[in-house]
PDB file of C-alpha atoms and ligand atoms in Angstrom:
ATOM      1  CA  MET A   1      18.581  19.357  -5.633  1.00 80.00           C
ATOM      2  CA  THR A   2      17.554  19.773  -1.998  1.00 88.00           C
ATOM      3  CA  PRO A   3      16.632  16.392  -0.563  1.00 94.00           C
ATOM      4  CA  LEU A   4      13.135  15.934   0.822  1.00 95.00           C
ATOM      5  CA  TYR A   5      14.584  14.002   3.736  1.00 97.00           C
ATOM      6  CA  ASP A   6      18.117  14.106   5.058  1.00 97.00           C
ATOM      7  CA  PHE A   7      18.712  11.793   8.022  1.00 97.00           C
ATOM      8  CA  ARG A   8      22.127  11.490   9.645  1.00 97.00           C
ATOM      9  CA  GLY A   9      22.766   9.072  12.439  1.00 97.00           C
ATOM     10  CA  VAL A  10      19.095   8.790  13.360  1.00 97.00           C
ATOM     11  CA  HIS A  11      18.230   6.565  16.328  1.00 97.00           C
ATOM     12  CA  VAL A  12      14.789   5.538  17.546  1.00 97.00           C
ATOM     13  CA  ARG A  13      14.069   3.807  20.832  1.00 96.00           C
ATOM     14  CA  LEU A  14      10.647   2.291  21.488  1.00 96.00           C
ATOM     15  CA  GLY A  15       8.821   0.715  24.389  1.00 91.00           C
ATOM     16  CA  PRO A  16       7.855   2.245  27.733  1.00 90.00           C
ATOM     17  CA  ALA A  17      11.459   2.562  28.899  1.00 89.00           C
ATOM     18  CA  GLY A  18      12.938   2.941  25.408  1.00 89.00           C
ATOM     19  CA  GLN A  19      14.398  -0.525  25.739  1.00 92.00           C
ATOM     20  CA  VAL A  20      13.904  -1.449  22.055  1.00 95.00           C
ATOM     21  CA  HIS A  21      16.567   0.184  19.927  1.00 96.00           C
ATOM     22  CA  ALA A  22      14.533  -0.010  16.712  1.00 97.00           C
ATOM     23  CA  LEU A  23      16.654   2.244  14.456  1.00 98.00           C
ATOM     24  CA  ARG A  24      20.408   2.453  14.949  1.00 97.00           C
ATOM     25  CA  GLY A  25      22.246   5.181  13.114  1.00 97.00           C
ATOM     26  CA  ILE A  26      20.165   5.635   9.962  1.00 97.00           C
ATOM     27  CA  ASP A  27      21.712   7.754   7.189  1.00 98.00           C
ATOM     28  CA  LEU A  28      19.184   8.380   4.451  1.00 98.00           C
ATOM     29  CA  ARG A  29      18.674  11.068   1.857  1.00 98.00           C
ATOM     30  CA  VAL A  30      15.628  10.996  -0.401  1.00 97.00           C
ATOM     31  CA  GLN A  31      15.301  13.210  -3.468  1.00 95.00           C
ATOM     32  CA  PRO A  32      12.008  14.301  -5.059  1.00 92.00           C
ATOM     33  CA  GLY A  33      10.668  11.733  -7.508  1.00 92.00           C
ATOM     34  CA  GLU A  34      12.467   8.739  -6.028  1.00 95.00           C
ATOM     35  CA  ARG A  35      10.637   5.447  -5.515  1.00 96.00           C
ATOM     36  CA  VAL A  36      12.314   3.829  -2.553  1.00 98.00           C
ATOM     37  CA  ALA A  37      11.529   0.299  -1.352  1.00 98.00           C
ATOM     38  CA  LEU A  38      12.323  -0.670   2.237  1.00 98.00           C
ATOM     39  CA  VAL A  39      13.004  -4.382   2.578  1.00 98.00           C
ATOM     40  CA  GLY A  40      14.147  -6.607   5.419  1.00 97.00           C
ATOM     41  CA  SER A  41      12.930  -9.309   7.791  1.00 96.00           C
ATOM     42  CA  ASN A  42      10.127  -8.933  10.326  1.00 95.00           C
ATOM     43  CA  GLY A  43      11.231  -6.532  13.026  1.00 96.00           C
ATOM     44  CA  SER A  44      14.087  -5.025  10.997  1.00 97.00           C
ATOM     45  CA  GLY A  45      12.673  -1.503  11.354  1.00 97.00           C
ATOM     46  CA  LYS A  46      10.744  -0.770   8.150  1.00 98.00           C
ATOM     47  CA  SER A  47       7.540   0.427   9.812  1.00 96.00           C
ATOM     48  CA  THR A  48       9.536   2.372  12.367  1.00 97.00           C
ATOM     49  CA  LEU A  49      11.453   4.127   9.592  1.00 98.00           C
ATOM     50  CA  LEU A  50       8.213   5.030   7.806  1.00 97.00           C
ATOM     51  CA  ARG A  51       6.745   6.421  11.019  1.00 96.00           C
ATOM     52  CA  THR A  52       9.953   8.374  11.574  1.00 97.00           C
ATOM     53  CA  LEU A  53       9.745   9.829   8.054  1.00 97.00           C
ATOM     54  CA  MET A  54       6.158  10.848   8.866  1.00 95.00           C
ATOM     55  CA  GLY A  55       7.407  12.649  11.972  1.00 93.00           C
ATOM     56  CA  LEU A  56       5.450  10.470  14.388  1.00 93.00           C
ATOM     57  CA  LEU A  57       8.303   9.374  16.643  1.00 93.00           C
ATOM     58  CA  PRO A  58      10.815  11.124  18.875  1.00 88.00           C
ATOM     59  CA  VAL A  59      14.267  10.536  17.476  1.00 91.00           C
ATOM     60  CA  GLY A  60      17.922  11.083  18.218  1.00 94.00           C
ATOM     61  CA  GLY A  61      20.354  12.328  15.576  1.00 94.00           C
ATOM     62  CA  VAL A  62      19.986  14.875  12.811  1.00 94.00           C
ATOM     63  CA  LEU A  63      16.835  14.861  10.766  1.00 94.00           C
ATOM     64  CA  HIS A  64      15.979  17.424   8.084  1.00 95.00           C
ATOM     65  CA  ARG A  65      12.648  17.430   6.291  1.00 95.00           C
ATOM     66  CA  ALA A  66      12.216  19.896   3.413  1.00 94.00           C
ATOM     67  CA  PRO A  67       9.511  22.522   4.044  1.00 93.00           C
ATOM     68  CA  GLY A  68       7.510  21.486   0.964  1.00 88.00           C
ATOM     69  CA  VAL A  69       6.947  17.913   2.136  1.00 93.00           C
ATOM     70  CA  ARG A  70       3.271  16.937   2.365  1.00 92.00           C
ATOM     71  CA  ALA A  71       3.473  13.331   3.374  1.00 94.00           C
ATOM     72  CA  ALA A  72       0.694  10.798   3.792  1.00 93.00           C
ATOM     73  CA  LEU A  73       1.333   7.525   5.607  1.00 94.00           C
ATOM     74  CA  VAL A  74      -0.774   4.452   4.979  1.00 93.00           C
ATOM     75  CA  PHE A  75      -0.219   2.038   7.839  1.00 87.00           C
ATOM     76  CA  GLN A  76       0.453  -1.670   7.599  1.00 78.00           C
ATOM     77  CA  ARG A  77      -2.893  -2.217   9.362  1.00 80.00           C
ATOM     78  CA  PRO A  78      -4.973   0.844   8.402  1.00 83.00           C
ATOM     79  CA  TYR A  79      -7.200   2.152  11.136  1.00 87.00           C
ATOM     80  CA  LEU A  80     -10.771   2.426   9.900  1.00 92.00           C
ATOM     81  CA  MET A  81     -13.666   3.845  11.844  1.00 92.00           C
ATOM     82  CA  ARG A  82     -16.859   1.898  12.287  1.00 93.00           C
ATOM     83  CA  SER A  83     -18.726   4.141   9.877  1.00 95.00           C
ATOM     84  CA  SER A  84     -19.222   4.436   6.137  1.00 97.00           C
ATOM     85  CA  ALA A  85     -16.356   4.394   3.687  1.00 97.00           C
ATOM     86  CA  LEU A  86     -17.321   7.939   2.728  1.00 97.00           C
ATOM     87  CA  HIS A  87     -17.147   9.100   6.353  1.00 96.00           C
ATOM     88  CA  ASN A  88     -13.774   7.486   6.833  1.00 96.00           C
ATOM     89  CA  VAL A  89     -12.347   9.725   4.124  1.00 96.00           C
ATOM     90  CA  ALA A  90     -14.478  12.819   4.790  1.00 97.00           C
ATOM     91  CA  ILE A  91     -13.635  12.961   8.492  1.00 95.00           C
ATOM     92  CA  ALA A  92      -9.914  13.044   7.729  1.00 92.00           C
ATOM     93  CA  LEU A  93     -10.545  16.086   5.502  1.00 93.00           C
ATOM     94  CA  TRP A  94     -12.870  17.721   8.005  1.00 94.00           C
ATOM     95  CA  LEU A  95     -10.228  17.348  10.715  1.00 92.00           C
ATOM     96  CA  GLN A  96      -7.905  19.283   8.443  1.00 88.00           C
ATOM     97  CA  GLY A  97     -10.323  22.178   8.286  1.00 92.00           C
ATOM     98  CA  GLN A  98     -12.507  21.423   5.260  1.00 92.00           C
ATOM     99  CA  ARG A  99     -16.194  22.209   5.642  1.00 96.00           C
ATOM    100  CA  TRP A 100     -18.280  19.070   5.986  1.00 96.00           C
ATOM    101  CA  ALA A 101     -20.213  19.456   2.720  1.00 96.00           C
ATOM    102  CA  GLN A 102     -17.012  20.012   0.792  1.00 96.00           C
ATOM    103  CA  ALA A 103     -15.262  17.163   2.628  1.00 96.00           C
ATOM    104  CA  ARG A 104     -18.010  14.775   1.500  1.00 96.00           C
ATOM    105  CA  VAL A 105     -17.675  15.874  -2.138  1.00 96.00           C
ATOM    106  CA  LEU A 106     -13.900  15.425  -2.066  1.00 95.00           C
ATOM    107  CA  ALA A 107     -14.243  12.107  -0.260  1.00 96.00           C
ATOM    108  CA  LEU A 108     -16.526  10.762  -2.955  1.00 96.00           C
ATOM    109  CA  GLN A 109     -14.020  11.836  -5.620  1.00 94.00           C
ATOM    110  CA  ALA A 110     -11.302   9.977  -3.733  1.00 94.00           C
ATOM    111  CA  LEU A 111     -13.443   6.827  -3.524  1.00 96.00           C
ATOM    112  CA  GLU A 112     -14.106   7.078  -7.256  1.00 94.00           C
ATOM    113  CA  ARG A 113     -10.383   7.414  -7.801  1.00 90.00           C
ATOM    114  CA  VAL A 114      -9.712   4.010  -6.193  1.00 90.00           C
ATOM    115  CA  GLY A 115     -12.782   2.281  -7.632  1.00 90.00           C
ATOM    116  CA  LEU A 116     -14.777   2.219  -4.391  1.00 94.00           C
ATOM    117  CA  ALA A 117     -17.582   4.669  -5.203  1.00 95.00           C
ATOM    118  CA  ALA A 118     -20.141   1.860  -5.126  1.00 97.00           C
ATOM    119  CA  TYR A 119     -19.132   1.133  -1.526  1.00 97.00           C
ATOM    120  CA  ALA A 120     -19.365   4.710  -0.266  1.00 97.00           C
ATOM    121  CA  GLY A 121     -22.211   3.853   2.117  1.00 96.00           C
ATOM    122  CA  ARG A 122     -20.757   0.579   3.404  1.00 96.00           C
ATOM    123  CA  ASN A 123     -19.287   0.345   6.885  1.00 96.00           C
ATOM    124  CA  GLY A 124     -15.521   0.584   6.316  1.00 94.00           C
ATOM    125  CA  ARG A 125     -14.864  -2.282   8.720  1.00 93.00           C
ATOM    126  CA  THR A 126     -17.037  -4.666   6.693  1.00 94.00           C
ATOM    127  CA  LEU A 127     -15.044  -4.180   3.493  1.00 92.00           C
ATOM    128  CA  SER A 128     -12.691  -6.930   2.369  1.00 88.00           C
ATOM    129  CA  GLY A 129      -8.985  -6.634   3.152  1.00 84.00           C
ATOM    130  CA  GLY A 130      -8.196  -5.371  -0.336  1.00 84.00           C
ATOM    131  CA  GLN A 131     -11.081  -2.900  -0.270  1.00 89.00           C
ATOM    132  CA  GLN A 132      -9.906  -1.610   3.109  1.00 91.00           C
ATOM    133  CA  GLN A 133      -6.454  -1.072   1.672  1.00 89.00           C
ATOM    134  CA  ARG A 134      -7.992   0.890  -1.214  1.00 91.00           C
ATOM    135  CA  LEU A 135     -10.031   2.899   1.258  1.00 94.00           C
ATOM    136  CA  ALA A 136      -6.891   3.783   3.192  1.00 94.00           C
ATOM    137  CA  LEU A 137      -5.261   4.845  -0.082  1.00 93.00           C
ATOM    138  CA  ALA A 138      -8.301   6.982  -0.933  1.00 94.00           C
ATOM    139  CA  ARG A 139      -8.058   8.679   2.456  1.00 94.00           C
ATOM    140  CA  ALA A 140      -4.405   9.442   1.793  1.00 92.00           C
ATOM    141  CA  TRP A 141      -5.032  10.580  -1.801  1.00 91.00           C
ATOM    142  CA  ALA A 142      -7.684  13.036  -0.602  1.00 91.00           C
ATOM    143  CA  GLN A 143      -4.952  14.913   1.291  1.00 89.00           C
ATOM    144  CA  HIS A 144      -3.048  15.472  -2.002  1.00 88.00           C
ATOM    145  CA  PRO A 145       0.314  14.363  -0.650  1.00 92.00           C
ATOM    146  CA  ASN A 146       3.525  14.838  -2.626  1.00 92.00           C
ATOM    147  CA  VAL A 147       5.219  12.089  -0.604  1.00 95.00           C
ATOM    148  CA  TRP A 148       3.565   8.694  -0.228  1.00 95.00           C
ATOM    149  CA  LEU A 149       4.694   6.566   2.698  1.00 96.00           C
ATOM    150  CA  LEU A 150       3.141   3.123   2.298  1.00 96.00           C
ATOM    151  CA  ASP A 151       3.697   0.312   4.769  1.00 96.00           C
ATOM    152  CA  GLU A 152       3.184  -3.038   3.025  1.00 95.00           C
ATOM    153  CA  PRO A 153       0.377  -1.575   0.913  1.00 92.00           C
ATOM    154  CA  THR A 154      -0.678  -4.867  -0.677  1.00 90.00           C
ATOM    155  CA  ALA A 155       0.180  -7.341   2.067  1.00 86.00           C
ATOM    156  CA  SER A 156      -3.196  -9.048   2.316  1.00 76.00           C
ATOM    157  CA  LEU A 157      -4.237  -8.893  -1.327  1.00 84.00           C
ATOM    158  CA  ASP A 158      -4.685 -11.631  -3.911  1.00 85.00           C
ATOM    159  CA  PRO A 159      -2.417 -11.406  -6.978  1.00 88.00           C
ATOM    160  CA  GLN A 160      -5.014  -9.648  -9.140  1.00 86.00           C
ATOM    161  CA  ALA A 161      -5.929  -7.076  -6.470  1.00 85.00           C
ATOM    162  CA  ARG A 162      -2.221  -6.573  -5.764  1.00 88.00           C
ATOM    163  CA  LEU A 163      -1.558  -5.607  -9.367  1.00 89.00           C
ATOM    164  CA  GLU A 164      -4.552  -3.273  -9.365  1.00 87.00           C
ATOM    165  CA  VAL A 165      -3.386  -1.510  -6.218  1.00 89.00           C
ATOM    166  CA  GLU A 166       0.150  -1.352  -7.599  1.00 92.00           C
ATOM    167  CA  ALA A 167      -1.217   0.368 -10.703  1.00 91.00           C
ATOM    168  CA  LEU A 168      -2.963   2.889  -8.452  1.00 88.00           C
ATOM    169  CA  ILE A 169       0.208   3.490  -6.486  1.00 91.00           C
ATOM    170  CA  ARG A 170       2.133   4.023  -9.701  1.00 90.00           C
ATOM    171  CA  THR A 171      -0.312   6.667 -10.898  1.00 86.00           C
ATOM    172  CA  PHE A 172      -0.387   8.350  -7.486  1.00 82.00           C
ATOM    173  CA  ALA A 173       3.364   8.660  -7.412  1.00 78.00           C
ATOM    174  CA  ALA A 174       3.666   9.804 -11.034  1.00 73.00           C
ATOM    175  CA  PRO A 175       4.620  13.416 -11.755  1.00 64.00           C
ATOM    176  CA  GLY A 176       1.662  15.769 -11.737  1.00 58.00           C
ATOM    177  CA  ALA A 177      -0.651  13.202 -10.143  1.00 55.00           C
ATOM    178  CA  SER A 178      -2.062  15.804  -7.783  1.00 53.00           C
ATOM    179  CA  PRO A 179      -2.083  19.596  -7.728  1.00 49.00           C
ATOM    180  CA  ALA A 180       0.414  19.614  -4.860  1.00 50.00           C
ATOM    181  CA  GLN A 181       2.972  17.625  -6.799  1.00 47.00           C
ATOM    182  CA  GLU A 182       4.989  20.080  -8.789  1.00 45.00           C
ATOM    183  CA  GLY A 183       8.235  18.162  -8.931  1.00 46.00           C
ATOM    184  CA  GLY A 184       6.575  14.755  -9.180  1.00 61.00           C
ATOM    185  CA  GLY A 185       5.416  12.428  -6.497  1.00 89.00           C
ATOM    186  CA  THR A 186       7.819  10.580  -4.239  1.00 94.00           C
ATOM    187  CA  LEU A 187       7.158   7.073  -3.003  1.00 96.00           C
ATOM    188  CA  ILE A 188       8.680   5.293  -0.022  1.00 97.00           C
ATOM    189  CA  PHE A 189       7.170   1.892   0.700  1.00 97.00           C
ATOM    190  CA  SER A 190       7.934  -1.288   2.541  1.00 98.00           C
ATOM    191  CA  SER A 191       7.307  -4.692   1.046  1.00 96.00           C
ATOM    192  CA  HIS A 192       8.059  -8.362   1.538  1.00 94.00           C
ATOM    193  CA  GLN A 193       7.287  -9.032  -2.111  1.00 94.00           C
ATOM    194  CA  LEU A 194      10.448  -8.702  -4.125  1.00 95.00           C
ATOM    195  CA  GLY A 195       8.503  -8.866  -7.398  1.00 94.00           C
ATOM    196  CA  GLN A 196       6.618  -5.798  -6.273  1.00 95.00           C
ATOM    197  CA  VAL A 197       9.873  -4.102  -5.323  1.00 97.00           C
ATOM    198  CA  ARG A 198      11.154  -4.680  -8.851  1.00 96.00           C
ATOM    199  CA  ARG A 199       7.928  -3.351 -10.360  1.00 95.00           C
ATOM    200  CA  LEU A 200       7.595  -0.214  -8.248  1.00 95.00           C
ATOM    201  CA  ALA A 201      10.985   0.865  -6.916  1.00 96.00           C
ATOM    202  CA  SER A 202      13.854   2.825  -8.407  1.00 96.00           C
ATOM    203  CA  ARG A 203      15.995   2.251  -5.310  1.00 98.00           C
ATOM    204  CA  VAL A 204      16.093  -0.405  -2.603  1.00 98.00           C
ATOM    205  CA  VAL A 205      17.092   0.047   1.034  1.00 98.00           C
ATOM    206  CA  TYR A 206      17.814  -3.143   2.968  1.00 98.00           C
ATOM    207  CA  LEU A 207      17.382  -3.008   6.756  1.00 98.00           C
ATOM    208  CA  GLU A 208      18.590  -5.480   9.334  1.00 97.00           C
ATOM    209  CA  ALA A 209      18.170  -5.032  13.088  1.00 97.00           C
ATOM    210  CA  GLY A 210      17.571  -1.295  12.715  1.00 98.00           C
ATOM    211  CA  ARG A 211      20.525  -0.613  10.429  1.00 98.00           C
ATOM    212  CA  ILE A 212      20.739   0.069   6.685  1.00 98.00           C
ATOM    213  CA  LEU A 213      23.090  -2.550   5.248  1.00 98.00           C
ATOM    214  CA  ALA A 214      22.451  -1.840   1.551  1.00 98.00           C
ATOM    215  CA  ASP A 215      21.074   1.162  -0.342  1.00 98.00           C
ATOM    216  CA  LEU A 216      21.240   0.628  -4.099  1.00 98.00           C
ATOM    217  CA  PRO A 217      19.531   1.420  -7.410  1.00 98.00           C
ATOM    218  CA  VAL A 218      16.995  -1.327  -8.069  1.00 98.00           C
ATOM    219  CA  ASP A 219      19.002  -2.933 -10.894  1.00 98.00           C
ATOM    220  CA  ASP A 220      22.079  -3.190  -8.690  1.00 98.00           C
ATOM    221  CA  PHE A 221      20.074  -4.604  -5.816  1.00 98.00           C
ATOM    222  CA  PHE A 222      18.814  -7.446  -7.979  1.00 97.00           C
ATOM    223  CA  ASP A 223      22.240  -8.125  -9.496  1.00 96.00           C
ATOM    224  CA  PRO A 224      23.551 -10.961  -7.291  1.00 95.00           C
ATOM    225  CA  ASP A 225      27.223 -10.031  -7.718  1.00 95.00           C
ATOM    226  CA  VAL A 226      26.761  -6.327  -7.076  1.00 97.00           C
ATOM    227  CA  LEU A 227      24.551  -6.992  -4.064  1.00 97.00           C
ATOM    228  CA  ALA A 228      26.925  -9.561  -2.588  1.00 96.00           C
ATOM    229  CA  ARG A 229      29.777  -7.034  -2.888  1.00 96.00           C
ATOM    230  CA  HIS A 230      27.777  -4.418  -1.000  1.00 96.00           C
ATOM    231  CA  SER A 231      26.178  -6.626   1.600  1.00 96.00           C
ATOM    232  CA  PRO A 232      26.393 -10.417   1.933  1.00 96.00           C
ATOM    233  CA  GLN A 233      23.541 -10.204   4.465  1.00 96.00           C
ATOM    234  CA  ALA A 234      21.259  -8.493   1.941  1.00 97.00           C
ATOM    235  CA  ARG A 235      22.222 -11.104  -0.650  1.00 96.00           C
ATOM    236  CA  ALA A 236      21.342 -13.890   1.779  1.00 95.00           C
ATOM    237  CA  PHE A 237      18.005 -12.182   2.467  1.00 96.00           C
ATOM    238  CA  VAL A 238      17.151 -11.999  -1.244  1.00 95.00           C
ATOM    239  CA  LEU A 239      18.093 -15.659  -1.740  1.00 90.00           C
ATOM    240  CA  GLY A 240      15.900 -16.627   1.198  1.00 87.00           C
ATOM    241  CA  GLU A 241      12.913 -14.633  -0.112  1.00 78.00           C
ATOM    242  CA  THR A 242      13.135 -15.851  -3.698  1.00 67.00           C
ATOM    243  CA  PRO A 243      11.097 -19.006  -4.254  1.00 61.00           C
TER     244      PRO A 243
HETATM  245  N1  ATP B 301       5.458   0.286  20.059  1.00 58.22           N
HETATM  246  C1  ATP B 301       6.540  -0.486  20.179  1.00 58.22           C
HETATM  247  N2  ATP B 301       7.083  -0.741  21.377  1.00 58.22           N
HETATM  248  C2  ATP B 301       8.171  -1.517  21.525  1.00 58.22           C
HETATM  249  N3  ATP B 301       8.819  -2.056  20.483  1.00 58.22           N
HETATM  250  C3  ATP B 301       8.338  -1.844  19.264  1.00 58.22           C
HETATM  251  C4  ATP B 301       7.174  -1.052  19.030  1.00 58.22           C
HETATM  252  N4  ATP B 301       6.924  -1.029  17.707  1.00 58.22           N
HETATM  253  C5  ATP B 301       7.884  -1.777  17.143  1.00 58.22           C
HETATM  254  N5  ATP B 301       8.746  -2.269  18.066  1.00 58.22           N
HETATM  255  C6  ATP B 301       9.937  -3.108  17.823  1.00 58.22           C
HETATM  256  O1  ATP B 301      10.806  -2.380  16.988  1.00 58.22           O
HETATM  257  C7  ATP B 301      11.447  -3.256  16.064  1.00 58.22           C
HETATM  258  C8  ATP B 301      11.162  -2.795  14.652  1.00 58.22           C
HETATM  259  O2  ATP B 301       9.785  -2.994  14.391  1.00 58.22           O
HETATM  260  P1  ATP B 301       9.110  -2.594  13.014  1.00 58.22           P
HETATM  261  O3  ATP B 301       7.649  -2.687  13.206  1.00 58.22           O
HETATM  262  O4  ATP B 301       9.670  -1.308  12.550  1.00 58.22           O
HETATM  263  O5  ATP B 301       9.626  -3.769  12.053  1.00 58.22           O
HETATM  264  P2  ATP B 301       9.217  -4.084  10.547  1.00 58.22           P
HETATM  265  O6  ATP B 301      10.486  -4.143   9.758  1.00 58.22           O
HETATM  266  O7  ATP B 301       8.185  -3.155  10.080  1.00 58.22           O
HETATM  267  O8  ATP B 301       8.643  -5.593  10.663  1.00 58.22           O
HETATM  268  P3  ATP B 301       7.448  -6.310   9.839  1.00 58.22           P
HETATM  269  O9  ATP B 301       8.068  -6.830   8.568  1.00 58.22           O
HETATM  270  O10 ATP B 301       7.078  -7.430  10.766  1.00 58.22           O
HETATM  271  O11 ATP B 301       6.351  -5.342   9.629  1.00 58.22           O
HETATM  272  C9  ATP B 301      10.935  -4.658  16.404  1.00 58.22           C
HETATM  273  O12 ATP B 301      11.862  -5.261  17.250  1.00 58.22           O
HETATM  274  C10 ATP B 301       9.630  -4.393  17.100  1.00 58.22           C
HETATM  275  O13 ATP B 301       9.323  -5.432  17.989  1.00 58.22           O
HETATM  276 MG1   MG B 302       6.228  -3.390   9.520  1.00 58.22          MG
END
């Protein structure tokens, strides 16, 4: 199968003079239908890797993206405009060339999809943290992506809202969830919640200081002996994160 993404020795430097070497020699292949979790400490490079997958950053190294990729990135802190929830979604569609009337219809469908239809007229910035995260997901869903790039999608949510958003994410990434998803949706997300990683991921990539130190099927990642054999640092990270 042709990978959706094939990164070899990818480097990213950030900051005005490129002084922050945020990704250092990333090798990563992602196949259609995978559910990849990115884990690692603050500053390890998860958000940078997601932005690189989205094609938002200049990079060094070899980076192939399959032609069929239609990716949507939901940021760690979603940017919402100071206008209605409906507008926040409709404008994204309009910018992509939809006519305004049609964009509004599709936007309402997307809000219904995430359970926010009742808030369509509310200023997006006055929604609660969890509602804003749903709104950002609705905006992404409206683009019918076949690759979902989600940066800490439930970071500010209470346990109940977290499970609800996880259920949404699971249905979004399921095969046939949108017309554009012939081979099944692909999910790449970052998370500090290892329980969530277990629930959502099929594969776990552990980053430290811009490098991938472990890249394992989820069951292997959570097997202490297997993980310790692959990467003592990743094992130490998991021990530190587990209450
Ligand atoms: N615009 C920027 N300019 C300079 N340095 C940056 C910029 N964005 C990120 N960095 C740096 O790049 C490194 C990787 O940051 P990144 O945001 O990818 O980490 P992260 O793993 O997502 O962390 P967190 O868990 O806190 O979200 C950090 O050292 C960070 O300070
Ligand atoms: Mg981040």
